[in-house]
Tab-separated table of C-alpha atoms in Angstrom:
chain	number	residue	atom	x	y	z
A	191	MET	CA	119.409	105.914	84.044
A	192	LEU	CA	120.514	107.092	87.353
A	193	MET	CA	118.071	109.433	89.291
A	194	ARG	CA	118.738	112.990	90.583
A	195	LEU	CA	119.959	113.035	94.480
A	196	ALA	CA	118.984	115.981	96.642
A	197	PHE	CA	122.414	115.493	98.546
A	198	THR	CA	122.227	118.522	100.905
A	199	GLU	CA	123.469	118.433	104.081
A	200	GLU	CA	120.102	119.427	105.773
A	201	LYS	CA	118.303	116.454	103.747
A	202	ILE	CA	120.718	113.884	104.851
A	203	MET	CA	120.950	115.000	108.434
A	204	SER	CA	117.076	114.944	108.779
A	205	ALA	CA	116.639	111.586	107.154
A	206	LYS	CA	115.822	108.756	108.983
A	207	THR	CA	117.478	106.236	107.077
A	208	ALA	CA	119.729	106.306	103.900
A	209	LEU	CA	116.628	105.067	101.694
A	210	GLU	CA	114.792	108.627	102.051
A	211	ILE	CA	118.046	110.316	100.952
A	212	ILE	CA	118.565	107.860	97.978
A	213	PHE	CA	115.002	107.505	96.781
A	214	PRO	CA	112.780	110.945	96.698
A	215	ASN	CA	109.677	108.931	95.905
A	216	LYS	CA	107.641	107.342	98.998
A	217	LYS	CA	106.364	104.378	97.215
A	218	THR	CA	109.928	103.821	95.913
A	219	GLN	CA	111.203	104.104	99.536
A	220	ALA	CA	108.591	101.709	100.822
A	221	ALA	CA	109.592	99.194	98.087
A	222	ALA	CA	113.146	99.856	98.970
A	223	HIS	CA	112.625	99.295	102.705
A	224	LEU	CA	110.995	95.752	101.882
A	225	PHE	CA	114.224	94.915	99.630
A	226	ILE	CA	116.327	95.894	102.799
A	227	GLN	CA	114.272	93.719	104.962
A	228	PHE	CA	114.525	91.116	102.674
A	229	LEU	CA	118.158	91.462	102.268
A	230	ARG	CA	118.470	91.576	106.162
A	231	GLU	CA	116.543	88.058	106.389
A	232	ASN	CA	118.943	86.554	104.303
A	233	LYS	CA	122.379	87.946	105.875
A	234	GLY	CA	123.123	90.345	103.126
A	235	LYS	CA	123.213	87.761	100.483
A	236	VAL	CA	120.706	86.773	98.102
A	237	SER	CA	120.857	85.042	94.262
A	238	LYS	CA	119.699	86.544	91.104
A	239	SER	CA	116.772	84.010	91.363
A	240	GLN	CA	115.681	85.136	95.063
A	241	VAL	CA	115.549	88.749	93.841
A	242	SER	CA	113.437	87.603	90.905
A	243	ARG	CA	110.875	85.905	93.174
A	244	PHE	CA	111.079	88.945	95.661
A	245	ALA	CA	110.355	91.084	92.392
A	246	ASP	CA	107.526	88.874	91.554
A	247	ARG	CA	105.828	89.120	94.966
A	248	LEU	CA	106.299	92.685	95.299
A	249	GLN	CA	104.475	92.958	91.704
A	250	ARG	CA	101.550	91.083	92.919
A	251	GLY	CA	101.174	92.941	95.985
A	252	GLU	CA	102.166	89.908	98.424
A	253	LEU	CA	104.413	91.967	100.600
A	254	LEU	CA	103.083	93.828	103.418
A	255	TYR	CA	104.610	97.600	104.123
A	256	GLU	CA	103.169	99.163	107.367
A	257	GLY	CA	100.405	96.727	107.351
A	258	ARG	CA	99.054	97.078	103.910
A	259	PRO	CA	99.807	95.231	100.781
A	260	LEU	CA	102.388	97.173	98.741
A	261	ARG	CA	102.484	96.648	94.577
A	262	TYR	CA	105.527	97.873	92.975
A	263	SER	CA	106.111	96.684	89.243
A	264	ARG	CA	109.106	94.285	88.642
A	265	ARG	CA	110.428	96.714	86.010
A	266	ASN	CA	110.495	99.900	88.247
A	267	PHE	CA	112.182	97.617	91.070
A	268	TYR	CA	114.875	96.524	88.737
A	269	ILE	CA	115.453	100.012	86.959
A	270	THR	CA	114.792	102.133	90.013
A	271	ILE	CA	115.765	100.231	92.924
A	272	LEU	CA	118.331	97.594	92.274
A	273	ARG	CA	120.122	99.307	89.483
A	274	ASN	CA	120.657	102.463	91.277
A	275	LEU	CA	121.787	100.382	94.651
A	276	VAL	CA	124.384	98.615	92.534
A	277	ALA	CA	125.271	101.971	90.524
A	278	MET	CA	125.815	103.809	93.728
A	279	GLY	CA	128.012	100.921	95.225
A	280	PHE	CA	125.579	100.139	98.219
A	281	ILE	CA	125.085	96.647	96.665
A	282	GLN	CA	127.704	94.537	94.753
A	283	ARG	CA	126.785	92.335	91.850
A	284	ASN	CA	128.192	88.740	91.121
A	285	VAL	CA	129.924	88.325	94.199
A	286	PRO	CA	131.078	84.710	94.067
A	287	THR	CA	130.120	82.587	97.428
A	288	TRP	CA	130.422	78.926	98.230
A	289	ASP	CA	127.066	77.069	98.527
A	290	ALA	CA	127.997	74.109	100.716
A	291	SER	CA	124.474	72.484	99.712
A	292	ARG	CA	124.957	72.471	96.280
A	293	ARG	CA	129.117	72.169	96.440
A	294	ALA	CA	129.518	74.802	93.986
A	295	THR	CA	130.162	78.639	93.916
A	296	GLN	CA	127.052	80.801	93.479
A	297	TYR	CA	127.262	84.418	92.495
A	298	VAL	CA	125.114	86.736	94.329
A	299	TYR	CA	124.052	90.061	95.158
A	300	ALA	CA	125.818	91.364	98.425
A	301	VAL	CA	125.222	94.459	100.591
A	302	ASN	CA	128.177	96.503	100.663
A	303	ILE	CA	128.907	97.586	104.578
A	304	PHE	CA	131.157	100.552	104.380
A	305	ASP	CA	134.370	101.027	106.264
A	306	ILE	CA	134.305	104.615	107.716
A	307	PRO	CA	135.949	106.364	110.392
A	308	LYS	CA	134.681	107.172	113.835
A	309	LYS	CA	134.653	111.073	112.845
A	310	PRO	CA	133.283	112.736	109.900
A	311	PRO	CA	135.455	114.818	107.574
A	312	SER	CA	134.994	118.606	108.470
A	313	VAL	CA	133.455	119.754	104.956
A	314	GLY	CA	132.350	118.917	101.527
A	315	PHE	CA	131.307	115.992	99.720
A	316	TRP	CA	133.030	113.649	101.854
A	317	ARG	CA	131.156	114.847	104.938
A	318	LEU	CA	127.822	114.159	103.323
A	319	ALA	CA	129.200	110.861	101.881
A	320	TYR	CA	130.239	109.869	105.391
A	321	TYR	CA	126.809	110.496	106.994
A	322	LEU	CA	124.886	108.736	104.142
A	323	CYS	CA	127.276	105.543	104.428
A	324	LYS	CA	126.752	105.611	108.139
A	325	LYS	CA	122.871	105.499	107.675
A	326	TRP	CA	123.278	102.955	105.310
A	327	ASN	CA	125.355	100.943	107.621
A	328	SER	CA	122.985	101.316	110.372
A	329	LEU	CA	120.278	99.408	108.225
A	330	PHE	CA	122.533	96.370	108.352
A	331	GLU	CA	124.045	96.730	112.021
A	332	ASP	CA	122.455	93.548	113.519
A	333	THR	CA	123.072	91.470	110.694
A	334	GLN	CA	126.793	91.960	110.498
A	335	THR	CA	128.542	88.767	111.397
A	336	SER	CA	132.055	87.490	111.206
A	337	GLU	CA	132.736	85.075	108.357
């Protein structure tokens, strides 16, 4: 079940982050922001068990957002945040990654950084998508490393 987006130029241009565009609810935006922080701390790649532990901590209210504990149900995290980010292509699922410590391939969630042109298209959906993707990329600018 995907959520309905208010995909207007005014909303996209006035939004501070991509999360304000993707998630209309403030509490969901806060939980998504914490998830983005978690992804950044892990260089954009997290295992399914790491995501599960994150969702548990979020549900127990152990994570702080703007200095206050935020409680967000595990079910809502998976259905609303993770599922929508995967469905819209912002996060890739089951990306094979070599784990040197285990000497095995591990399948992880990985952030998708979009390769976009320097100038936006002139009109239409692609112009809006350009600005949304640009705002998404900016969430991870300082975590991008050459591998």
